PDB file of C-alpha atoms in Angstrom:
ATOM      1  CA  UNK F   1       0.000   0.000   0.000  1.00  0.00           C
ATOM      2  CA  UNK F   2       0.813   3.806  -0.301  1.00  0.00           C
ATOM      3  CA  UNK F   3       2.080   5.167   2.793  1.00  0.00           C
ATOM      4  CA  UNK F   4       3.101   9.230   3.177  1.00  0.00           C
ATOM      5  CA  UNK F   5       4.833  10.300   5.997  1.00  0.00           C
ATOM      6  CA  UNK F   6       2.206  13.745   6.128  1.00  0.00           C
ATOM      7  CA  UNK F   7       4.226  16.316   8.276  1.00  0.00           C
ATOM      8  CA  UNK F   8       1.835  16.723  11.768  1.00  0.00           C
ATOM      9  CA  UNK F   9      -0.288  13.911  11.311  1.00  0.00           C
ATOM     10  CA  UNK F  10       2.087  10.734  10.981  1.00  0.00           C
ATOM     11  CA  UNK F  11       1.837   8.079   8.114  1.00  0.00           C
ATOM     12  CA  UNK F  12      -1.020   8.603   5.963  1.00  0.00           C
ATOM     13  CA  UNK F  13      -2.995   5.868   3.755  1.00  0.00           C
ATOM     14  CA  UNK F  14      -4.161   7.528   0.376  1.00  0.00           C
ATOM     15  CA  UNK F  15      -6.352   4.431  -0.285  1.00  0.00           C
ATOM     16  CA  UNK F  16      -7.111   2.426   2.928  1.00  0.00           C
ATOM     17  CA  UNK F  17      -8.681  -0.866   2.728  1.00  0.00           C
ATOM     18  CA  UNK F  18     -12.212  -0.402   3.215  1.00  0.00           C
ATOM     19  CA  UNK F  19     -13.863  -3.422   1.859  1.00  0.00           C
ATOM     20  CA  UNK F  20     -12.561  -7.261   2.152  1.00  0.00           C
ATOM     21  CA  UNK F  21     -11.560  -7.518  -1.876  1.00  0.00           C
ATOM     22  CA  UNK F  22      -9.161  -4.954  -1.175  1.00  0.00           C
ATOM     23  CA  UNK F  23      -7.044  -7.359   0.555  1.00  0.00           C
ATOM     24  CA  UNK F  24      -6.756  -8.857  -3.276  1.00  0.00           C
ATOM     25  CA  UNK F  25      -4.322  -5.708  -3.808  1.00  0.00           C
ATOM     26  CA  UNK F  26      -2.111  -6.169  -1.486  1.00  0.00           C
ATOM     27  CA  UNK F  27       1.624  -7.599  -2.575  1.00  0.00           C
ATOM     28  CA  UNK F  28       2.682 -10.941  -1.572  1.00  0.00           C
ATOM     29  CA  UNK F  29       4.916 -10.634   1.564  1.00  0.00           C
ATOM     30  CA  UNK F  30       7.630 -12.219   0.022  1.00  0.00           C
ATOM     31  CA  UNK F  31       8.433  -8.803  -1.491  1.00  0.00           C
ATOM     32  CA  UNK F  32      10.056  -7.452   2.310  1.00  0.00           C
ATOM     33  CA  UNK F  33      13.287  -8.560   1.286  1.00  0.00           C
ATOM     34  CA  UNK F  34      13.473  -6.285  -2.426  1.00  0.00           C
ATOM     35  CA  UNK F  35      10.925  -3.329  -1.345  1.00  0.00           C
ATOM     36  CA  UNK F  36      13.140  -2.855   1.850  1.00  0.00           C
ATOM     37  CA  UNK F  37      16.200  -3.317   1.263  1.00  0.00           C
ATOM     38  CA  UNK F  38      17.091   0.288   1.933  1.00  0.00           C
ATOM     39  CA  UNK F  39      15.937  -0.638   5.500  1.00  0.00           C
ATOM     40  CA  UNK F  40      18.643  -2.967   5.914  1.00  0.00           C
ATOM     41  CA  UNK F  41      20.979  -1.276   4.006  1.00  0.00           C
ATOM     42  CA  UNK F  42      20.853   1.632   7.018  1.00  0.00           C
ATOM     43  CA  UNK F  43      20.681  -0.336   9.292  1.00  0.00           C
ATOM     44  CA  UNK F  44      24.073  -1.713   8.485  1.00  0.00           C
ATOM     45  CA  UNK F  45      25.608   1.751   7.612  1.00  0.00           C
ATOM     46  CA  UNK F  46      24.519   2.762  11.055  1.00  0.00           C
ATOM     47  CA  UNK F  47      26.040  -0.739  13.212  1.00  0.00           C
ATOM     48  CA  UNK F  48      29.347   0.358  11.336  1.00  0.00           C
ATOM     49  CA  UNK F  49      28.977   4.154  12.334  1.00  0.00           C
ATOM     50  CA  UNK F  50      27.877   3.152  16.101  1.00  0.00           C
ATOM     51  CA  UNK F  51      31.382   1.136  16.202  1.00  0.00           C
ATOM     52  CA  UNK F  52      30.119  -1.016  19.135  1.00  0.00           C
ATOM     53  CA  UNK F  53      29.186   2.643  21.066  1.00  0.00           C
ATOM     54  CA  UNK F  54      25.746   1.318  21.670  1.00  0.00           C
ATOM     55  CA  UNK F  55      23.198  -1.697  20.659  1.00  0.00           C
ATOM     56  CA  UNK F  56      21.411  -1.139  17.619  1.00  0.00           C
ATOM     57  CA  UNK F  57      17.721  -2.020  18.037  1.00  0.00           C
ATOM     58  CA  UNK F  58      15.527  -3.079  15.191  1.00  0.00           C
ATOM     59  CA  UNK F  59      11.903  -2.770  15.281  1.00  0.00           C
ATOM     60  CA  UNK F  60       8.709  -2.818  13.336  1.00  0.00           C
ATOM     61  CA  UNK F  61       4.661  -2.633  14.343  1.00  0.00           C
ATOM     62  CA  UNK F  62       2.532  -5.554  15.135  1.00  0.00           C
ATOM     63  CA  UNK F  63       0.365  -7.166  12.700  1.00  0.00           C
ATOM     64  CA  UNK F  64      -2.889  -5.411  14.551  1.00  0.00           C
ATOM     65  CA  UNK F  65      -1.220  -1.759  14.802  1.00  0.00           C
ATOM     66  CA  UNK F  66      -0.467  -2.427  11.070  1.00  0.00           C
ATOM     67  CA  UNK F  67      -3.944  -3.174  10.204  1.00  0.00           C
ATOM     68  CA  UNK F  68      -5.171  -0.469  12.162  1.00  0.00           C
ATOM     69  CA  UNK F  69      -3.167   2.108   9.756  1.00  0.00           C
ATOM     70  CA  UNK F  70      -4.273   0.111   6.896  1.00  0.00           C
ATOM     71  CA  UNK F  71      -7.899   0.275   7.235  1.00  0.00           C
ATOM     72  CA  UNK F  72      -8.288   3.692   9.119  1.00  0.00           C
ATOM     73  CA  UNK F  73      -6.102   5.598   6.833  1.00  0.00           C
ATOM     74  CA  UNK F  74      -4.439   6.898   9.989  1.00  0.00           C
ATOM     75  CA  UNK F  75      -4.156   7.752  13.363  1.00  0.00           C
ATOM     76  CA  UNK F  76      -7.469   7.666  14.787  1.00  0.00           C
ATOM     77  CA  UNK F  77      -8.714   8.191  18.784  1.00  0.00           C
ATOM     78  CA  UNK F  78     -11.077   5.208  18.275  1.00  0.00           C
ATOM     79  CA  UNK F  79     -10.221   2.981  15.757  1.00  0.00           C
ATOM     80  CA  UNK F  80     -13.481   2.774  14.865  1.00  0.00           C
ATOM     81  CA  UNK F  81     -12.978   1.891  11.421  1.00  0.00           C
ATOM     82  CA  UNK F  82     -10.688  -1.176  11.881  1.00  0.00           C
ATOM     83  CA  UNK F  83     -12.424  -2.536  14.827  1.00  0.00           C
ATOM     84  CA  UNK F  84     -15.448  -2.592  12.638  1.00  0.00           C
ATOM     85  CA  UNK F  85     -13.557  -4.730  10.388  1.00  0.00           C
ATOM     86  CA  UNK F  86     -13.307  -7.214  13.655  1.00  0.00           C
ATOM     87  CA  UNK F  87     -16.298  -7.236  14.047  1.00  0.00           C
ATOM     88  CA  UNK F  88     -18.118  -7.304  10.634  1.00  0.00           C
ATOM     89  CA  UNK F  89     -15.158  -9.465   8.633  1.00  0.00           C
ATOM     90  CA  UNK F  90     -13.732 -11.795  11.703  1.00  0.00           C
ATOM     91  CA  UNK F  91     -12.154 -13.817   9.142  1.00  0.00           C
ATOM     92  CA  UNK F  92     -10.892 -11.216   6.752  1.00  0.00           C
ATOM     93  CA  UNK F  93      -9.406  -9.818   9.644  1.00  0.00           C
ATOM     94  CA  UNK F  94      -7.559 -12.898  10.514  1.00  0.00           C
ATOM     95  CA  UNK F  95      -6.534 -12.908   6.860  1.00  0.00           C
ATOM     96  CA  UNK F  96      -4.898  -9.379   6.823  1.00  0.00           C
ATOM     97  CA  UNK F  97      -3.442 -10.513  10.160  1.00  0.00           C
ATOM     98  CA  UNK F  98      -1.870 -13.526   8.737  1.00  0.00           C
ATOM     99  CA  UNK F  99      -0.802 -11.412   5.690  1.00  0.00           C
ATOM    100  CA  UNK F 100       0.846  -8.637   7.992  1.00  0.00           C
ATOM    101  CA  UNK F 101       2.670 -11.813  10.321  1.00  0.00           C
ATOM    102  CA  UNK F 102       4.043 -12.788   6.918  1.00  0.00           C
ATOM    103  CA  UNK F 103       5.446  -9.975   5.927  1.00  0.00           C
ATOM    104  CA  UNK F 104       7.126  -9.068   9.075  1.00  0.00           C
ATOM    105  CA  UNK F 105       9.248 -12.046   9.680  1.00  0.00           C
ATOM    106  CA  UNK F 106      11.576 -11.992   7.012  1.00  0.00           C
ATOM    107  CA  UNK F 107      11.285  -8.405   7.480  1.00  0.00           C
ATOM    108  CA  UNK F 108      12.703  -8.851  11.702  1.00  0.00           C
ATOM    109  CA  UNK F 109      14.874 -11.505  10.115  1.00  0.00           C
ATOM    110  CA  UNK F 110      16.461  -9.208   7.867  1.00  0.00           C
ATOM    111  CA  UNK F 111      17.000  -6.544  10.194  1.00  0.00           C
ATOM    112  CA  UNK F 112      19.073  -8.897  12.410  1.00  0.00           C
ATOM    113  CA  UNK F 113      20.883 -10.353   9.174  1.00  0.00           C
ATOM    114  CA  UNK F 114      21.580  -6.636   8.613  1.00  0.00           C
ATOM    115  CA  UNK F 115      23.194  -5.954  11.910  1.00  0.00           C
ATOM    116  CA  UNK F 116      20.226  -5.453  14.727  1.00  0.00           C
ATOM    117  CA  UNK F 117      21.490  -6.883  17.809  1.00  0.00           C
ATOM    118  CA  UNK F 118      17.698  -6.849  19.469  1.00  0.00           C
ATOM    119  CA  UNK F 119      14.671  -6.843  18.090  1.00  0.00           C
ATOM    120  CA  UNK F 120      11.117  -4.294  19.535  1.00  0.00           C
ATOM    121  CA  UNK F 121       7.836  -5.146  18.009  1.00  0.00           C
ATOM    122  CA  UNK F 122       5.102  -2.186  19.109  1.00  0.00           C
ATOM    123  CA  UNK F 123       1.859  -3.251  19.811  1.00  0.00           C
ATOM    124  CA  UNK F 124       0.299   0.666  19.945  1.00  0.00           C
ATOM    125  CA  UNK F 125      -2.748  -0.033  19.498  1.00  0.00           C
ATOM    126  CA  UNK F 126      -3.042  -2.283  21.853  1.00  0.00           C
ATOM    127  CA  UNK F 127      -5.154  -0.280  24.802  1.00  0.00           C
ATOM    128  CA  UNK F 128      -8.347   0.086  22.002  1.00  0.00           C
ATOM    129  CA  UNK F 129      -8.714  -3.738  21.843  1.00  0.00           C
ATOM    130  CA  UNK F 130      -9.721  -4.628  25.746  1.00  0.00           C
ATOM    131  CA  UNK F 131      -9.019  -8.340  26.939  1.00  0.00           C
ATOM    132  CA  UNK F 132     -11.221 -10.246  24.583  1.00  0.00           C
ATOM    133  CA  UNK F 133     -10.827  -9.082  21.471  1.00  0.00           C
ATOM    134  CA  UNK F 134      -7.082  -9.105  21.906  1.00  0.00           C
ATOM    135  CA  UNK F 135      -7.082 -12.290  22.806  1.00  0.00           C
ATOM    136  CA  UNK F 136      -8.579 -12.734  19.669  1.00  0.00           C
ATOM    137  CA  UNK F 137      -7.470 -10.515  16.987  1.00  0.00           C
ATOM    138  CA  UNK F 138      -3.153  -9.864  18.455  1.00  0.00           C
ATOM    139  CA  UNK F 139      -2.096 -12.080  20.700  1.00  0.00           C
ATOM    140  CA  UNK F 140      -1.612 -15.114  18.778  1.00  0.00           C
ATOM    141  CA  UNK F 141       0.408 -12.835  15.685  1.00  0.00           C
ATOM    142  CA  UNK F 142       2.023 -11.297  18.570  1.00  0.00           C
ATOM    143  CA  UNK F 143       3.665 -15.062  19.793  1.00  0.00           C
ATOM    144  CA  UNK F 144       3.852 -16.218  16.018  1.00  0.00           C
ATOM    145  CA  UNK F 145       6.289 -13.141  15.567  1.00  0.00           C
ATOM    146  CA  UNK F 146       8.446 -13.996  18.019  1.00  0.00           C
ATOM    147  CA  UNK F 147       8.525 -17.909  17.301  1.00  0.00           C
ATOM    148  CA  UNK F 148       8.844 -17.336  13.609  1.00  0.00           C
ATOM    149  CA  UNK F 149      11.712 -15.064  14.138  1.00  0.00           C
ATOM    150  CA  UNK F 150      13.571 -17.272  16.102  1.00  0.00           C
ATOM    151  CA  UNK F 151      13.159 -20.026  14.466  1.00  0.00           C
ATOM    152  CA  UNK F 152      14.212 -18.415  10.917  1.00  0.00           C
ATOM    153  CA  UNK F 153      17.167 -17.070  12.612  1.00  0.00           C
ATOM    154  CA  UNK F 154      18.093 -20.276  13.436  1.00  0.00           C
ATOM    155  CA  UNK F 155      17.431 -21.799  10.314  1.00  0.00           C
ATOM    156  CA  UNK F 156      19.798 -19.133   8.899  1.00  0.00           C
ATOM    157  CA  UNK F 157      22.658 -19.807  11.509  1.00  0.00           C
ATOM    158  CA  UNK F 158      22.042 -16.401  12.751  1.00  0.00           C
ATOM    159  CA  UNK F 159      23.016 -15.904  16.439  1.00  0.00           C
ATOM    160  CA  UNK F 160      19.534 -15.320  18.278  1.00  0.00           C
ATOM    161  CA  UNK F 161      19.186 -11.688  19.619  1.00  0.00           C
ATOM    162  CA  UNK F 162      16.970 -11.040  22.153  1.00  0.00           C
ATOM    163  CA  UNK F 163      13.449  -9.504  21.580  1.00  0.00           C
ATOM    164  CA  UNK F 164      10.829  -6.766  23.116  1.00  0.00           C
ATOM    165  CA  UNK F 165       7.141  -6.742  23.337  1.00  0.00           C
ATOM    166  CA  UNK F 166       5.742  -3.633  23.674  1.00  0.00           C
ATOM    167  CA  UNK F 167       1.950  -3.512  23.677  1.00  0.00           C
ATOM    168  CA  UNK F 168       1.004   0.389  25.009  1.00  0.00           C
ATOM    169  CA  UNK F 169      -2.133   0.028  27.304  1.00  0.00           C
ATOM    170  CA  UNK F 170      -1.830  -3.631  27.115  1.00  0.00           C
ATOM    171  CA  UNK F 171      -1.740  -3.726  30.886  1.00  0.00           C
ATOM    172  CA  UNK F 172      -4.435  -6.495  30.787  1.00  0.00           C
ATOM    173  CA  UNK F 173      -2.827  -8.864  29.225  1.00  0.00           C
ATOM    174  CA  UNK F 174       0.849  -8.808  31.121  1.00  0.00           C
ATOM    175  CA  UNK F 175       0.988 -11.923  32.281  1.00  0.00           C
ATOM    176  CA  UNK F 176      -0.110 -13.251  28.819  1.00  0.00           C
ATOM    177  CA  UNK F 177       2.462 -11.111  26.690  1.00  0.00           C
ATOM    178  CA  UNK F 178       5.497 -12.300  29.728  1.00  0.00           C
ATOM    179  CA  UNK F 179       4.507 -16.293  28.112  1.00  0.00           C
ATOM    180  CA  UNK F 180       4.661 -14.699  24.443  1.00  0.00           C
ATOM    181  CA  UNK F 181       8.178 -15.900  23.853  1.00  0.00           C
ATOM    182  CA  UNK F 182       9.866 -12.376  24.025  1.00  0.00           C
ATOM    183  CA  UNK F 183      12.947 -12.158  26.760  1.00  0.00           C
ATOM    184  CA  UNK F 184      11.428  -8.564  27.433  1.00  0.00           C
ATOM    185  CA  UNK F 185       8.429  -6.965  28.296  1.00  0.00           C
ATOM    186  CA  UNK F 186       7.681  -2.969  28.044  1.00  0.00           C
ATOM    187  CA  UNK F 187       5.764  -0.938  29.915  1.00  0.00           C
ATOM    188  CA  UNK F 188       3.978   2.125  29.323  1.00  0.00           C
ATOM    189  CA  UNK F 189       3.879   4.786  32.586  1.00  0.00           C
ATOM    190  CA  UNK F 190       0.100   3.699  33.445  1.00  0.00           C
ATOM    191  CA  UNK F 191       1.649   0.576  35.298  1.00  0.00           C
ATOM    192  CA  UNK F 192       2.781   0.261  38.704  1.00  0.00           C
ATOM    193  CA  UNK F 193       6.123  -1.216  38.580  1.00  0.00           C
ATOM    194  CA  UNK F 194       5.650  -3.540  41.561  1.00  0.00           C
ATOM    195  CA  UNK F 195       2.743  -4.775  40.311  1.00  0.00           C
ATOM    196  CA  UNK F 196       3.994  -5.614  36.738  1.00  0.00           C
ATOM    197  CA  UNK F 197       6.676  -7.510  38.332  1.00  0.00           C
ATOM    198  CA  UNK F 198       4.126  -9.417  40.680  1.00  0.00           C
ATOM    199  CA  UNK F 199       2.755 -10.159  37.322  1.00  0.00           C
ATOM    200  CA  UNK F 200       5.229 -11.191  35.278  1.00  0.00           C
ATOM    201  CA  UNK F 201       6.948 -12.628  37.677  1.00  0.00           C
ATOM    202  CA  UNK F 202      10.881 -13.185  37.575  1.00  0.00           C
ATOM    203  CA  UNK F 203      12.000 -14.797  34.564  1.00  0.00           C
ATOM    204  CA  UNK F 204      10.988 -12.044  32.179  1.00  0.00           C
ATOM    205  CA  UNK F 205      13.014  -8.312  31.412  1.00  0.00           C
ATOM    206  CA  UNK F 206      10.862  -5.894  32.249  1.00  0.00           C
ATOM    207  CA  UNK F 207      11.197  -2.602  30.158  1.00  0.00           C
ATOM    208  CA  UNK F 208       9.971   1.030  30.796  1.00  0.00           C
ATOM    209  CA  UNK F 209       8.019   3.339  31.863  1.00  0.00           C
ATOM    210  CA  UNK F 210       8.569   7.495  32.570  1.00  0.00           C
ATOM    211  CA  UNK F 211       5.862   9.316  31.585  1.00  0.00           C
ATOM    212  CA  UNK F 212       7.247  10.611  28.361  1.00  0.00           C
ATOM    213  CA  UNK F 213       6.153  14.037  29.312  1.00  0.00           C
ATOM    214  CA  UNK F 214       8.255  14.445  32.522  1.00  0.00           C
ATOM    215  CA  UNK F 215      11.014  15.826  30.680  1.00  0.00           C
ATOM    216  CA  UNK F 216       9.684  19.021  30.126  1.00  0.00           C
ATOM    217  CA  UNK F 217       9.936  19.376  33.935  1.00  0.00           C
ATOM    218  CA  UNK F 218      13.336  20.548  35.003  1.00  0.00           C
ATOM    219  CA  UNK F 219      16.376  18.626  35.049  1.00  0.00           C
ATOM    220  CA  UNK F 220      16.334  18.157  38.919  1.00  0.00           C
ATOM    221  CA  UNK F 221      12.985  16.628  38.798  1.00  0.00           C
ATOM    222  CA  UNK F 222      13.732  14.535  35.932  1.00  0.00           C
ATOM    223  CA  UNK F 223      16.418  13.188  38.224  1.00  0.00           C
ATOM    224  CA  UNK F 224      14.467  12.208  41.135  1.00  0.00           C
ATOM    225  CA  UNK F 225      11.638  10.765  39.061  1.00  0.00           C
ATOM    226  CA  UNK F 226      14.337   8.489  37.217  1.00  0.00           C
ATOM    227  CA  UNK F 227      15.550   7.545  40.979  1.00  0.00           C
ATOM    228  CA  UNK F 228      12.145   6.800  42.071  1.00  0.00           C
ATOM    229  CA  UNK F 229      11.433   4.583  39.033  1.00  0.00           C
ATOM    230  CA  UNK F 230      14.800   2.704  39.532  1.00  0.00           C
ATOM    231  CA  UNK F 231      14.005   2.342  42.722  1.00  0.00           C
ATOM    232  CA  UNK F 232      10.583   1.124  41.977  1.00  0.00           C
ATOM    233  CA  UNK F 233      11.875  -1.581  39.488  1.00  0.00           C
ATOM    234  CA  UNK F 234      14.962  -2.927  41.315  1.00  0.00           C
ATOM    235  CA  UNK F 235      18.131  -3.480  39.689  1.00  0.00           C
ATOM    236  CA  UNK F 236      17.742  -6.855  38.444  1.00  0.00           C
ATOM    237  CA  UNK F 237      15.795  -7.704  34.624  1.00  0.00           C
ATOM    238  CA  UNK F 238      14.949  -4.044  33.745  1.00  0.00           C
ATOM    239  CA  UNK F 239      15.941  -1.545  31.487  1.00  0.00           C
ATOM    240  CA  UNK F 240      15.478   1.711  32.197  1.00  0.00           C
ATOM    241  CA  UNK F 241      13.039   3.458  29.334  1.00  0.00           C
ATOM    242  CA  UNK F 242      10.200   5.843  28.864  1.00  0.00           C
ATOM    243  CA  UNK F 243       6.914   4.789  28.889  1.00  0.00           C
ATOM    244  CA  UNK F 244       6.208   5.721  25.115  1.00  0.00           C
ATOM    245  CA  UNK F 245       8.249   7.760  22.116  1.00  0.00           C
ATOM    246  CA  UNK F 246       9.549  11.134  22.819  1.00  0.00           C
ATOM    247  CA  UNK F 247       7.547  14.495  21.287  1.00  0.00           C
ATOM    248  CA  UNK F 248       8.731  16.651  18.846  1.00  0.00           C
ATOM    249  CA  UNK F 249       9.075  19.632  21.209  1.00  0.00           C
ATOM    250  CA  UNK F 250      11.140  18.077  23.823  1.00  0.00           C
ATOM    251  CA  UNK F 251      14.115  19.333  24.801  1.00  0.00           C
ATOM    252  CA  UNK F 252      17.001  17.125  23.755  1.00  0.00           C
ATOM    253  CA  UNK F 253      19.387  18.155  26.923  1.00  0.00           C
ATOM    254  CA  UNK F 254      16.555  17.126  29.256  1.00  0.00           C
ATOM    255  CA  UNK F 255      16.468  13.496  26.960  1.00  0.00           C
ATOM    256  CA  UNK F 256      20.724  13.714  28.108  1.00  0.00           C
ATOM    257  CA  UNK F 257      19.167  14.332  31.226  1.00  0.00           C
ATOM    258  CA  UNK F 258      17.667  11.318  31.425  1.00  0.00           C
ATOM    259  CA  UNK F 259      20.015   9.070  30.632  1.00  0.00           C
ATOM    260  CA  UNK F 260      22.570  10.482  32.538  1.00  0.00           C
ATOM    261  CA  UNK F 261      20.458   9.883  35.762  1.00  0.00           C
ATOM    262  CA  UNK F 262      19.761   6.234  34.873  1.00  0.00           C
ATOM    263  CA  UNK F 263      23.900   5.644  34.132  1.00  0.00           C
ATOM    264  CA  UNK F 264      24.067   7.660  37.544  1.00  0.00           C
ATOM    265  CA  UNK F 265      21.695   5.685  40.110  1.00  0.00           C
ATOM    266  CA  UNK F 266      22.162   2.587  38.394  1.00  0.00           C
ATOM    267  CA  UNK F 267      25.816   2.338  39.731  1.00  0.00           C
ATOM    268  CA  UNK F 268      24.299   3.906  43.290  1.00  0.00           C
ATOM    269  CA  UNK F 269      21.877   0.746  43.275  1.00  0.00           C
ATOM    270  CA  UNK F 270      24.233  -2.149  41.823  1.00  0.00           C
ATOM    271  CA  UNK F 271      26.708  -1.310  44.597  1.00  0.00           C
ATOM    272  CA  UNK F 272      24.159  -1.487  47.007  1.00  0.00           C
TER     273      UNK F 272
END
């Protein structure tokens, strides 16, 4: 499909699907590996720029976040649109979804093959579902991800890397996405983190969760609320994140900020 990257809004659909023969147009997955190969020709560039610095994380969006793009158009506050499509098509639905799942494995696999050294899929969407229907409609793409990957990798003697689940507002289904087969589980900053760990329990990485919008307080703030959440997750399976993507306006020395308070307390709490 046509996607434009519409400055303001976000990726834009010209023609979303909006009846189930529209699926007919779509290309066959197997063209990931040609139509994005500038994907995975940056993301080697960039593993040879980062000269070990840093981990270089790949990512993509889960097959129901895809969809959601797909048949919407766009962002959307409801998702009206595509959970209409749940609804009204079940099984075309399932089809897209199987589509999408199809398309995104060689595309993880690639990434890695190109140099990723972890792998994030983003459930964003997740939080307009509610138990049931993601039971239903993401869950089971979510786990086929993650055991298709692996298991490609491996058929490809490519060292596993390991992966992240993110599924924003997904806090219903924790302990269900900690048994997904990802090593890591992310947060967003409407979970307790005591509670996600009760969860989870103490196998799994958990990953997350500052309010994205704390750093536009000051720096000394943004230092204490970094301690806090350190504090609140412990120093053993976590890494330190925000709780969603950073906004346009923010001010990249309060992002430095940041990070320099989790390199800071999380010495203070290891020697501890």
């Amino acid at each position: 499909m046509e996607v434009t990257m519409v400055p303001g809004k976000g990726p834009s659909f010209p023609e979303p699907l909006r009846e189930e023969r529209d699926l007919e147009r779509l290309r066959d997955p197997a063209a990931v590996a040609s139509e994005l190969a500038y994907v995975f020709q940056a993301i080697t560039l960039t593993r040879q720029r980062l000269a070990g610095r840093v981990p270089l994380i790949g990512f993509a969006g889960a097959p129901w976040t895809l969809m959601t793009y797909m048949v919407e158009g766009g962002g959307s506050s409801t998702m009206a649109q595509a959970k209409r499509w749940l609804y009204q098509r079940p099984k075309a639905s399932h089809q897209l979804l199987r589509i999408l799942t199809d398309a995104l494995v060689p595309y993880l696999v690639g990434q890695v093959a190109a140099g990723a050294q972890a792998l994030q899929l983003f459930e964003s969407h997740a939080g307009h579902l509610g138990p049931q229907l993601f039971s239903k409609f993401a869950l089971p793409y979510i786990r086929d991800v993650a055991k298709r990957v692996k298991s490609s990798l491996q058929e490809a003697g490519l060292a596993p890397v390991p992966m992240i689940i993110f599924a924003k507002d997904g806090h219903f289904a924790l302990e269900e996405l900690a048994q997904a087969g990802y090593e890591v589980v992310g947060l967003d900053w409407t979970v307790a983190p005591e509670k996600a760990r009760e969860r989870v329990g103490k196998t799994v990485t958990l990953q997350g969760n500052l309010d994205p919008c704390a750093l536009y307080a000051p720096e000394e703030e943004i230092r204490r609320l970094v301690r806090q959440m350190l504090d609140d997750f412990g120093p053993q399976r976590y890494i330190a994140n925000l709780g969603h993507g950073l906004y346009p306006d923010m001010d990249p020395e309060h992002v430095g900020a940041f990070v320099d308070a989790v390199h800071k307390y999380s010495r203070v709490l290891r020697q501890n």
